[in-house]
Amino acid sequence: MTLDIYKFDESILGVSTPDPLRFAFAKKHSAHAGGSATPIAQDKKLNLFDELMLTEGKKQDKRCLYIHIPFCRVRCTFCNFFQHAASRKLVDDYFEALLCELKQKAKTPWAQSGLFHAVYIGGGTPTDLSAMQVELLGKAIREHFPLANDVEMTLEGRINRFSDEMFDRALEGGFNRFSFGIQSFNTKVRRSAKRLDDREVVLERISSLSKTEQAPIVLDLLYGLPHQTMDVFEQDLHDYMSTGAHGIDLYQLIVGGDAPMLNLVDKGKIPPPATTPDKARMYLAGVEFMEKHKVKKLSVNHWARDNRERSIYNSLAKTYAEVLPIGCGAGGNVGGYGIMQHRTLETYMDSVKRGELPIAMMTKQSELESIFSSLKAGFDSGVVRRSLLPTFMGQDTFDYLKPLFSHWQSNGLVELSEDYLTLTIAGSFWAVTLAQSVIQVLNAEYFEANPQARPSRPAHYPHAVKKHA
């Protein structure tokens, strides 16, 4: 069985161009690659999830815990994930329900049968919880879940109102990694995106937190925001270095759905975000900056200043780990099934009060998910390894995909050797597109050979990953 790549179009093959970094594909369509999945009937999902939780998983498998805090005081203009405006009573009521769900899931045989290697509190804005609630949440996780000795426990949040008390109580609760969505240090860019603090305030606060050396401080920077010229982005990189923060993510801006930025651009109130070619130039500038300053590359978009920053959750949850979701709007996967919890607060709260699991949707993952996961992990790291790929319909997957890999090599996106596919800088910029293209090719080939296996209603299964990646 030989792969005929020429039945696929340029959205998968890319185009031959002297500048593959900027023009290999038209644009990046999504933040993360994903395989197809089959929806589970609504009347069966709760019983199915109960059955999964009553079984013991494989102890050697990696597990993560994702907890969602669905509140924000202000909606960022680029955000398509806004759920609920924060108020003290609403947050307090939610926190009570959240702890109830957490304890209910923690006592299941599945949850107690293996170690959790990473915990991520995401949102929304998790730091809209009170300092005491952050401490109580961390202690509840450590009390009720079996955690690896070197577990990474990340609290995501904003610098705005992140007080010394919040930091101290988070540390007391057992959090050992802090991720802040800076997006840009530049005041004009931040104002345009509805970020709340000026550059000087953000710089001072990040610097003071980093200097404590209590835990890794990690920053998210977006590139391609309105008003964020190349000069501004390069200053953002220098500002990161000046703070002493331990790690950094560089994420390409992708705006879609009902994000307010689209309406503001249409009305002429802000300039449009950068084009894909301009974002590619920014990515190159970021890579070259990190190389110049000897900042260690952990993935195609994450770097670390020292060995304390490991980025375990990001590397696991994007790829092959099982992720147990907790909270309104949380997503994950357990035992070959994708899970998405209720996104509306009222529905979530009602379910918890009734003692029901707040699951809105479940999907059965593809039969090829183990291959997809290995491929996603490889493209995210920048290297696809033959030895880590399961076989595809009885064939060596790496060999089967070589026609596609060779085509990408001729286009300047990868370097192909006997056992490894290494992404070039251009390929690293297009890593998600390449991963998604491989998944689409394998899906098409598999369903052509096995038409009876084609889902009648395909759906992308939900996954718990950082919202702005």
GROMACS .gro file of C-alpha atoms in nm:
model
  469
    1MET     CA    1   0.000   0.000   0.000
    2THR     CA    2   0.157   0.325  -0.117
    3LEU     CA    3   0.045   0.677  -0.032
    4ASP     CA    4  -0.055   0.883  -0.336
    5ILE     CA    5  -0.013   1.238  -0.209
    6TYR     CA    6  -0.129   1.401  -0.531
    7LYS     CA    7  -0.493   1.334  -0.461
    8PHE     CA    8  -0.466   1.596  -0.185
    9ASP     CA    9  -0.474   1.970  -0.243
   10GLU     CA   10  -0.252   2.259  -0.134
   11SER     CA   11  -0.424   2.290   0.204
   12ILE     CA   12  -0.239   1.968   0.293
   13LEU     CA   13   0.059   1.962   0.057
   14GLY     CA   14   0.140   2.331   0.081
   15VAL     CA   15   0.294   2.519  -0.209
   16SER     CA   16   0.644   2.538  -0.346
   17THR     CA   17   0.775   2.885  -0.270
   18PRO     CA   18   1.114   3.052  -0.214
   19ASP     CA   19   0.975   3.169   0.123
   20PRO     CA   20   0.801   2.872   0.294
   21LEU     CA   21   0.804   3.047   0.631
   22ARG     CA   22   0.559   3.308   0.507
   23PHE     CA   23   0.382   3.143   0.216
   24ALA     CA   24   0.386   2.760   0.241
   25PHE     CA   25   0.017   2.769   0.340
   26ALA     CA   26  -0.250   3.036   0.322
   27LYS     CA   27  -0.296   3.065   0.699
   28LYS     CA   28  -0.314   2.873   1.023
   29HIS     CA   29  -0.675   2.770   1.082
   30SER     CA   30  -0.672   2.647   1.442
   31ALA     CA   31  -0.462   2.659   1.755
   32HIS     CA   32  -0.431   2.282   1.793
   33ALA     CA   33  -0.444   1.977   1.570
   34GLY     CA   34  -0.715   1.719   1.638
   35GLY     CA   35  -0.855   1.396   1.504
   36SER     CA   36  -1.211   1.311   1.418
   37ALA     CA   37  -1.441   1.151   1.673
   38THR     CA   38  -1.792   1.011   1.691
   39PRO     CA   39  -2.054   1.172   1.919
   40ILE     CA   40  -2.203   0.959   2.195
   41ALA     CA   41  -2.584   0.966   2.225
   42GLN     CA   42  -2.696   1.214   2.490
   43ASP     CA   43  -2.895   0.951   2.683
   44LYS     CA   44  -2.585   0.730   2.715
   45LYS     CA   45  -2.309   0.972   2.806
   46LEU     CA   46  -2.357   0.981   3.186
   47ASN     CA   47  -2.375   0.604   3.222
   48LEU     CA   48  -2.071   0.568   2.997
   49PHE     CA   49  -1.869   0.815   3.202
   50ASP     CA   50  -1.971   0.637   3.524
   51GLU     CA   51  -1.845   0.310   3.374
   52LEU     CA   52  -1.513   0.471   3.282
   53MET     CA   53  -1.469   0.607   3.634
   54LEU     CA   54  -1.542   0.266   3.786
   55THR     CA   55  -1.257   0.104   3.596
   56GLU     CA   56  -0.892   0.128   3.686
   57GLY     CA   57  -0.681   0.283   3.416
   58LYS     CA   58  -0.329   0.184   3.317
   59LYS     CA   59  -0.097   0.300   3.593
   60GLN     CA   60   0.190   0.364   3.350
   61ASP     CA   61  -0.016   0.612   3.144
   62LYS     CA   62   0.038   0.983   3.192
   63ARG     CA   63  -0.253   1.175   3.345
   64CYS     CA   64  -0.337   1.541   3.390
   65LEU     CA   65  -0.604   1.727   3.582
   66TYR     CA   66  -0.764   2.033   3.424
   67ILE     CA   67  -0.982   2.266   3.635
   68HIS     CA   68  -1.167   2.551   3.467
   69ILE     CA   69  -1.254   2.886   3.624
   70PRO     CA   70  -1.502   3.047   3.380
   71PHE     CA   71  -1.487   3.410   3.494
   72CYS     CA   72  -1.320   3.729   3.371
   73ARG     CA   73  -1.358   4.086   3.492
   74VAL     CA   74  -1.285   4.214   3.140
   75ARG     CA   75  -1.315   4.040   2.804
   76CYS     CA   76  -1.000   4.070   2.595
   77THR     CA   77  -1.077   4.183   2.241
   78PHE     CA   78  -0.908   3.877   2.084
   79CYS     CA   79  -1.087   3.625   2.308
   80ASN     CA   80  -1.349   3.386   2.174
   81PHE     CA   81  -1.372   3.195   2.505
   82PHE     CA   82  -1.542   3.448   2.731
   83GLN     CA   83  -1.809   3.283   2.947
   84HIS     CA   84  -1.910   3.488   3.252
   85ALA     CA   85  -1.835   3.826   3.407
   86ALA     CA   86  -1.700   3.787   3.757
   87SER     CA   87  -1.888   3.890   4.071
   88ARG     CA   88  -1.802   3.790   4.426
   89LYS     CA   89  -2.122   3.599   4.495
   90LEU     CA   90  -2.114   3.420   4.160
   91VAL     CA   91  -1.752   3.316   4.213
   92ASP     CA   92  -1.822   3.201   4.570
   93ASP     CA   93  -2.120   2.989   4.465
   94TYR     CA   94  -1.924   2.841   4.178
   95PHE     CA   95  -1.628   2.757   4.400
   96GLU     CA   96  -1.852   2.561   4.635
   97ALA     CA   97  -1.990   2.358   4.342
   98LEU     CA   98  -1.642   2.312   4.197
   99LEU     CA   99  -1.510   2.157   4.519
  100CYS     CA  100  -1.812   1.928   4.527
  101GLU     CA  101  -1.742   1.802   4.176
  102LEU     CA  102  -1.371   1.770   4.248
  103LYS     CA  103  -1.428   1.547   4.551
  104GLN     CA  104  -1.688   1.340   4.367
  105LYS     CA  105  -1.451   1.263   4.080
  106ALA     CA  106  -1.147   1.217   4.302
  107LYS     CA  107  -1.296   0.925   4.493
  108THR     CA  108  -1.364   0.717   4.181
  109PRO     CA  109  -1.155   0.401   4.120
  110TRP     CA  110  -1.015   0.550   3.797
  111ALA     CA  111  -0.892   0.867   3.967
  112GLN     CA  112  -0.729   0.671   4.249
  113SER     CA  113  -0.565   0.408   4.030
  114GLY     CA  114  -0.282   0.615   3.880
  115LEU     CA  115  -0.066   0.921   3.936
  116PHE     CA  116  -0.144   1.266   3.800
  117HIS     CA  117   0.169   1.427   3.657
  118ALA     CA  118   0.036   1.775   3.591
  119VAL     CA  119  -0.247   1.995   3.717
  120TYR     CA  120  -0.360   2.308   3.537
  121ILE     CA  121  -0.603   2.569   3.667
  122GLY     CA  122  -0.716   2.757   3.358
  123GLY     CA  123  -0.993   2.982   3.240
  124GLY     CA  124  -1.123   3.241   3.213
  125THR     CA  125  -0.920   3.402   3.484
  126PRO     CA  126  -0.843   3.164   3.774
  127THR     CA  127  -0.702   3.452   3.977
  128ASP     CA  128  -1.056   3.591   3.999
  129LEU     CA  129  -1.084   3.344   4.285
  130SER     CA  130  -0.998   3.492   4.624
  131ALA     CA  131  -0.655   3.425   4.770
  132MET     CA  132  -0.810   3.193   5.029
  133GLN     CA  133  -1.000   3.002   4.759
  134VAL     CA  134  -0.680   2.950   4.560
  135GLU     CA  135  -0.513   2.804   4.869
  136LEU     CA  136  -0.812   2.582   4.948
  137LEU     CA  137  -0.829   2.459   4.588
  138GLY     CA  138  -0.462   2.362   4.586
  139LYS     CA  139  -0.492   2.181   4.918
  140ALA     CA  140  -0.807   1.998   4.804
  141ILE     CA  141  -0.628   1.874   4.493
  142ARG     CA  142  -0.333   1.750   4.696
  143GLU     CA  143  -0.557   1.590   4.956
  144HIS     CA  144  -0.794   1.406   4.723
  145PHE     CA  145  -0.589   1.311   4.414
  146PRO     CA  146  -0.284   1.083   4.390
  147LEU     CA  147  -0.014   1.313   4.255
  148ALA     CA  148   0.333   1.230   4.125
  149ASN     CA  149   0.615   1.340   4.353
  150ASP     CA  150   0.729   1.589   4.091
  151VAL     CA  151   0.380   1.699   3.991
  152GLU     CA  152   0.357   2.031   3.808
  153MET     CA  153   0.071   2.240   3.952
  154THR     CA  154   0.006   2.551   3.744
  155LEU     CA  155  -0.211   2.847   3.833
  156GLU     CA  156  -0.294   3.062   3.532
  157GLY     CA  157  -0.398   3.423   3.572
  158ARG     CA  158  -0.357   3.793   3.513
  159ILE     CA  159  -0.101   4.017   3.677
  160ASN     CA  160  -0.380   4.264   3.751
  161ARG     CA  161  -0.467   4.228   4.121
  162PHE     CA  162  -0.227   3.937   4.165
  163SER     CA  163  -0.125   4.040   4.516
  164ASP     CA  164   0.149   3.913   4.745
  165GLU     CA  165  -0.125   3.748   4.951
  166MET     CA  166  -0.251   3.563   4.641
  167PHE     CA  167   0.102   3.445   4.562
  168ASP     CA  168   0.176   3.334   4.917
  169ARG     CA  169  -0.152   3.149   4.958
  170ALA     CA  170  -0.111   2.981   4.620
  171LEU     CA  171   0.230   2.856   4.728
  172GLU     CA  172   0.084   2.740   5.058
  173GLY     CA  173  -0.180   2.549   4.861
  174GLY     CA  174   0.094   2.365   4.673
  175PHE     CA  175   0.102   2.546   4.340
  176ASN     CA  176   0.454   2.536   4.200
  177ARG     CA  177   0.419   2.707   3.862
  178PHE     CA  178   0.251   3.035   3.760
  179SER     CA  179   0.148   3.127   3.406
  180PHE     CA  180   0.055   3.486   3.323
  181GLY     CA  181  -0.110   3.594   2.999
  182ILE     CA  182   0.088   3.910   2.933
  183GLN     CA  183   0.020   3.905   2.554
  184SER     CA  184   0.230   4.222   2.514
  185PHE     CA  185   0.408   4.459   2.750
  186ASN     CA  186   0.340   4.760   2.528
  187THR     CA  187   0.079   4.987   2.686
  188LYS     CA  188  -0.087   5.087   2.357
  189VAL     CA  189  -0.115   4.725   2.244
  190ARG     CA  190  -0.246   4.622   2.584
  191ARG     CA  191  -0.508   4.896   2.590
  192SER     CA  192  -0.624   4.793   2.243
  193ALA     CA  193  -0.663   4.433   2.364
  194LYS     CA  194  -0.843   4.542   2.686
  195ARG     CA  195  -0.556   4.439   2.912
  196LEU     CA  196  -0.574   4.629   3.237
  197ASP     CA  197  -0.224   4.740   3.341
  198ASP     CA  198   0.041   4.960   3.181
  199ARG     CA  199   0.381   4.829   3.075
  200GLU     CA  200   0.565   4.964   3.377
  201VAL     CA  201   0.324   4.799   3.621
  202VAL     CA  202   0.349   4.463   3.446
  203LEU     CA  203   0.728   4.476   3.425
  204GLU     CA  204   0.764   4.559   3.794
  205ARG     CA  205   0.523   4.290   3.909
  206ILE     CA  206   0.667   4.010   3.695
  207SER     CA  207   1.018   4.107   3.800
  208SER     CA  208   0.930   4.103   4.169
  209LEU     CA  209   0.760   3.763   4.143
  210SER     CA  210   1.051   3.616   3.946
  211LYS     CA  211   1.307   3.743   4.198
  212THR     CA  212   1.144   3.547   4.482
  213GLU     CA  213   1.256   3.221   4.313
  214GLN     CA  214   0.964   3.052   4.490
  215ALA     CA  215   0.834   2.892   4.169
  216PRO     CA  216   0.874   2.921   3.792
  217ILE     CA  217   0.706   3.230   3.647
  218VAL     CA  218   0.600   3.174   3.287
  219LEU     CA  219   0.469   3.433   3.042
  220ASP     CA  220   0.245   3.407   2.737
  221LEU     CA  221   0.316   3.654   2.458
  222LEU     CA  222   0.097   3.686   2.151
  223TYR     CA  223   0.237   3.808   1.822
  224GLY     CA  224   0.026   3.975   1.558
  225LEU     CA  225  -0.190   4.201   1.778
  226PRO     CA  226  -0.316   4.539   1.650
  227HIS     CA  227  -0.051   4.811   1.701
  228GLN     CA  228   0.214   4.541   1.764
  229THR     CA  229   0.472   4.628   1.501
  230MET     CA  230   0.794   4.431   1.464
  231ASP     CA  231   0.971   4.693   1.678
  232VAL     CA  232   0.708   4.655   1.949
  233PHE     CA  233   0.733   4.275   1.940
  234GLU     CA  234   1.112   4.284   1.964
  235GLN     CA  235   1.080   4.515   2.264
  236ASP     CA  236   0.835   4.264   2.416
  237LEU     CA  237   1.108   3.999   2.389
  238HIS     CA  238   1.364   4.225   2.554
  239ASP     CA  239   1.111   4.308   2.826
  240TYR     CA  240   1.064   3.937   2.893
  241MET     CA  241   1.438   3.894   2.941
  242SER     CA  242   1.452   4.194   3.174
  243THR     CA  243   1.192   4.048   3.411
  244GLY     CA  244   1.388   3.732   3.489
  245ALA     CA  245   1.079   3.519   3.421
  246HIS     CA  246   1.168   3.152   3.387
  247GLY     CA  247   0.979   3.060   3.070
  248ILE     CA  248   0.788   3.202   2.777
  249ASP     CA  249   0.528   3.092   2.522
  250LEU     CA  250   0.511   3.268   2.187
  251TYR     CA  251   0.164   3.220   2.042
  252GLN     CA  252   0.038   3.333   1.705
  253LEU     CA  253  -0.276   3.545   1.728
  254ILE     CA  254  -0.575   3.365   1.580
  255VAL     CA  255  -0.898   3.561   1.593
  256GLY     CA  256  -1.231   3.399   1.514
  257GLY     CA  257  -1.587   3.341   1.627
  258ASP     CA  258  -1.741   3.643   1.796
  259ALA     CA  259  -1.418   3.794   1.930
  260PRO     CA  260  -1.475   4.171   1.982
  261MET     CA  261  -1.158   4.253   1.789
  262LEU     CA  262  -1.329   4.164   1.460
  263ASN     CA  263  -1.607   4.417   1.517
  264LEU     CA  264  -1.363   4.686   1.632
  265VAL     CA  265  -1.156   4.640   1.316
  266ASP     CA  266  -1.466   4.654   1.096
  267LYS     CA  267  -1.568   4.982   1.258
  268GLY     CA  268  -1.221   5.129   1.211
  269LYS     CA  269  -1.160   5.170   1.584
  270ILE     CA  270  -0.837   4.967   1.580
  271PRO     CA  271  -0.604   4.862   1.298
  272PRO     CA  272  -0.631   4.504   1.174
  273PRO     CA  273  -0.408   4.239   1.328
  274ALA     CA  274  -0.096   4.131   1.142
  275THR     CA  275  -0.121   3.922   0.828
  276THR     CA  276   0.005   3.564   0.831
  277PRO     CA  277   0.329   3.657   0.647
  278ASP     CA  278   0.395   3.933   0.902
  279LYS     CA  279   0.327   3.693   1.190
  280ALA     CA  280   0.572   3.450   1.032
  281ARG     CA  281   0.839   3.722   1.038
  282MET     CA  282   0.765   3.782   1.404
  283TYR     CA  283   0.795   3.412   1.481
  284LEU     CA  284   1.136   3.405   1.309
  285ALA     CA  285   1.242   3.707   1.513
  286GLY     CA  286   1.134   3.527   1.830
  287VAL     CA  287   1.324   3.209   1.744
  288GLU     CA  288   1.638   3.400   1.655
  289PHE     CA  289   1.611   3.607   1.973
  290MET     CA  290   1.590   3.294   2.189
  291GLU     CA  291   1.888   3.140   2.009
  292LYS     CA  292   2.093   3.456   2.050
  293HIS     CA  293   2.023   3.470   2.423
  294LYS     CA  294   2.069   3.093   2.475
  295VAL     CA  295   1.713   3.036   2.596
  296LYS     CA  296   1.641   2.662   2.581
  297LYS     CA  297   1.374   2.546   2.336
  298LEU     CA  298   1.115   2.310   2.485
  299SER     CA  299   0.876   2.299   2.190
  300VAL     CA  300   0.804   2.490   1.871
  301ASN     CA  301   0.657   2.777   2.074
  302HIS     CA  302   0.791   2.741   2.428
  303TRP     CA  303   1.128   2.828   2.577
  304ALA     CA  304   1.281   2.805   2.927
  305ARG     CA  305   1.553   3.011   3.093
  306ASP     CA  306   1.652   2.728   3.328
  307ASN     CA  307   1.566   2.370   3.420
  308ARG     CA  308   1.295   2.466   3.667
  309GLU     CA  309   1.049   2.539   3.389
  310ARG     CA  310   0.936   2.207   3.237
  311SER     CA  311   0.602   2.290   3.069
  312ILE     CA  312   0.473   1.941   3.150
  313TYR     CA  313   0.100   2.012   3.120
  314ASN     CA  314   0.133   2.184   2.783
  315SER     CA  315   0.337   1.899   2.636
  316LEU     CA  316   0.111   1.625   2.777
  317ALA     CA  317  -0.236   1.773   2.731
  318LYS     CA  318  -0.174   1.871   2.369
  319THR     CA  319  -0.075   1.518   2.282
  320TYR     CA  320  -0.129   1.178   2.441
  321ALA     CA  321  -0.209   1.210   2.811
  322GLU     CA  322  -0.552   1.145   2.961
  323VAL     CA  323  -0.700   1.465   3.102
  324LEU     CA  324  -0.970   1.463   3.369
  325PRO     CA  325  -1.184   1.778   3.336
  326ILE     CA  326  -1.343   1.956   3.631
  327GLY     CA  327  -1.550   2.273   3.621
  328CYS     CA  328  -1.786   2.462   3.394
  329GLY     CA  329  -1.654   2.457   3.037
  330ALA     CA  330  -1.369   2.214   3.106
  331GLY     CA  331  -1.270   1.962   2.842
  332GLY     CA  332  -1.061   1.647   2.854
  333ASN     CA  333  -1.036   1.282   2.760
  334VAL     CA  334  -1.047   0.954   2.951
  335GLY     CA  335  -1.029   0.595   2.832
  336GLY     CA  336  -1.055   0.677   2.463
  337TYR     CA  337  -1.345   0.921   2.501
  338GLY     CA  338  -1.350   1.298   2.471
  339ILE     CA  339  -1.544   1.490   2.735
  340MET     CA  340  -1.684   1.842   2.735
  341GLN     CA  341  -1.859   1.979   3.041
  342HIS     CA  342  -2.151   2.224   3.044
  343ARG     CA  343  -2.042   2.571   2.936
  344THR     CA  344  -2.333   2.765   3.083
  345LEU     CA  345  -2.297   2.833   3.453
  346GLU     CA  346  -2.664   2.775   3.537
  347THR     CA  347  -2.669   2.430   3.373
  348TYR     CA  348  -2.341   2.335   3.539
  349MET     CA  349  -2.455   2.446   3.886
  350ASP     CA  350  -2.791   2.269   3.852
  351SER     CA  351  -2.620   1.944   3.757
  352VAL     CA  352  -2.383   1.955   4.053
  353LYS     CA  353  -2.666   2.041   4.294
  354ARG     CA  354  -2.860   1.737   4.169
  355GLY     CA  355  -2.556   1.518   4.225
  356GLU     CA  356  -2.516   1.460   3.851
  357LEU     CA  357  -2.195   1.481   3.655
  358PRO     CA  358  -2.200   1.811   3.455
  359ILE     CA  359  -2.115   1.653   3.120
  360ALA     CA  360  -2.254   1.822   2.811
  361MET     CA  361  -2.102   1.599   2.544
  362MET     CA  362  -1.892   1.287   2.498
  363THR     CA  363  -1.726   1.153   2.185
  364LYS     CA  364  -1.553   0.828   2.096
  365GLN     CA  365  -1.201   0.895   1.979
  366SER     CA  366  -1.076   0.765   1.646
  367GLU     CA  367  -0.930   0.415   1.617
  368LEU     CA  368  -0.619   0.596   1.498
  369GLU     CA  369  -0.590   0.818   1.804
  370SER     CA  370  -0.267   0.657   1.929
  371ILE     CA  371  -0.102   0.745   1.597
  372PHE     CA  372  -0.250   1.094   1.597
  373SER     CA  373  -0.129   1.157   1.951
  374SER     CA  374   0.225   1.048   1.868
  375LEU     CA  375   0.227   1.269   1.559
  376LYS     CA  376   0.093   1.570   1.748
  377ALA     CA  377   0.357   1.520   2.016
  378GLY     CA  378   0.628   1.501   1.753
  379PHE     CA  379   0.524   1.808   1.559
  380ASP     CA  380   0.483   2.004   1.884
  381SER     CA  381   0.836   1.911   1.992
  382GLY     CA  382   0.980   1.977   1.647
  383VAL     CA  383   1.087   1.616   1.580
  384VAL     CA  384   0.875   1.320   1.463
  385ARG     CA  385   1.046   0.991   1.559
  386ARG     CA  386   0.986   0.667   1.372
  387SER     CA  387   1.030   0.464   1.692
  388LEU     CA  388   0.740   0.638   1.867
  389LEU     CA  389   0.480   0.593   1.591
  390PRO     CA  390   0.237   0.300   1.614
  391THR     CA  391   0.178   0.109   1.292
  392PHE     CA  392  -0.086   0.221   1.043
  393MET     CA  393  -0.298  -0.060   0.898
  394GLY     CA  394  -0.007  -0.302   0.946
  395GLN     CA  395   0.254  -0.073   0.793
  396ASP     CA  396   0.535   0.131   0.940
  397THR     CA  397   0.370   0.473   0.970
  398PHE     CA  398   0.691   0.666   0.913
  399ASP     CA  399   0.761   0.478   0.590
  400TYR     CA  400   0.399   0.512   0.477
  401LEU     CA  401   0.412   0.889   0.518
  402LYS     CA  402   0.750   0.933   0.349
  403PRO     CA  403   0.600   1.056   0.019
  404LEU     CA  404   0.434   1.340   0.209
  405PHE     CA  405   0.743   1.403   0.421
  406SER     CA  406   0.962   1.413   0.110
  407HIS     CA  407   0.727   1.660  -0.053
  408TRP     CA  408   0.744   1.885   0.253
  409GLN     CA  409   1.123   1.854   0.252
  410SER     CA  410   1.135   1.978  -0.106
  411ASN     CA  411   0.918   2.271   0.007
  412GLY     CA  412   1.162   2.362   0.285
  413LEU     CA  413   0.939   2.268   0.577
  414VAL     CA  414   1.121   1.963   0.715
  415GLU     CA  415   1.448   1.772   0.703
  416LEU     CA  416   1.398   1.397   0.650
  417SER     CA  417   1.644   1.130   0.762
  418GLU     CA  418   1.611   0.754   0.803
  419ASP     CA  419   1.434   0.765   1.139
  420TYR     CA  420   1.354   1.130   1.209
  421LEU     CA  421   1.154   1.416   1.062
  422THR     CA  422   1.291   1.746   1.190
  423LEU     CA  423   1.101   2.069   1.138
  424THR     CA  424   1.282   2.367   0.990
  425ILE     CA  425   1.201   2.712   1.126
  426ALA     CA  426   0.936   2.740   0.854
  427GLY     CA  427   0.799   2.400   0.952
  428SER     CA  428   0.796   2.501   1.317
  429PHE     CA  429   0.582   2.803   1.236
  430TRP     CA  430   0.343   2.575   1.044
  431ALA     CA  431   0.369   2.284   1.295
  432VAL     CA  432  -0.003   2.267   1.374
  433THR     CA  433  -0.092   2.283   1.005
  434LEU     CA  434   0.151   2.000   0.928
  435ALA     CA  435   0.018   1.785   1.213
  436GLN     CA  436  -0.340   1.844   1.104
  437SER     CA  437  -0.250   1.764   0.744
  438VAL     CA  438  -0.096   1.429   0.840
  439ILE     CA  439  -0.404   1.346   1.047
  440GLN     CA  440  -0.633   1.430   0.755
  441VAL     CA  441  -0.427   1.215   0.518
  442LEU     CA  442  -0.432   0.913   0.751
  443ASN     CA  443  -0.803   0.957   0.814
  444ALA     CA  444  -0.877   0.969   0.442
  445GLU     CA  445  -0.665   0.662   0.370
  446TYR     CA  446  -0.812   0.466   0.659
  447PHE     CA  447  -1.173   0.541   0.567
  448GLU     CA  448  -1.107   0.463   0.202
  449ALA     CA  449  -0.985   0.119   0.307
  450ASN     CA  450  -1.251   0.081   0.578
  451PRO     CA  451  -1.564   0.270   0.462
  452GLN     CA  452  -1.775   0.101   0.730
  453ALA     CA  453  -1.562   0.272   0.997
  454ARG     CA  454  -1.641   0.624   0.875
  455PRO     CA  455  -1.835   0.817   1.146
  456SER     CA  456  -2.187   0.908   1.037
  457ARG     CA  457  -2.154   1.236   1.226
  458PRO     CA  458  -1.785   1.319   1.269
  459ALA     CA  459  -1.690   1.567   1.539
  460HIS     CA  460  -1.366   1.697   1.681
  461TYR     CA  461  -1.340   1.571   2.034
  462PRO     CA  462  -1.278   1.834   2.301
  463HIS     CA  463  -0.940   1.869   2.458
  464ALA     CA  464  -0.809   2.064   2.753
  465VAL     CA  465  -0.543   2.301   2.627
  466LYS     CA  466  -0.456   2.659   2.690
  467LYS     CA  467  -0.725   2.881   2.551
  468HIS     CA  468  -0.499   3.129   2.369
  469ALA     CA  469  -0.252   2.892   2.216
   0.00000   0.00000   0.00000
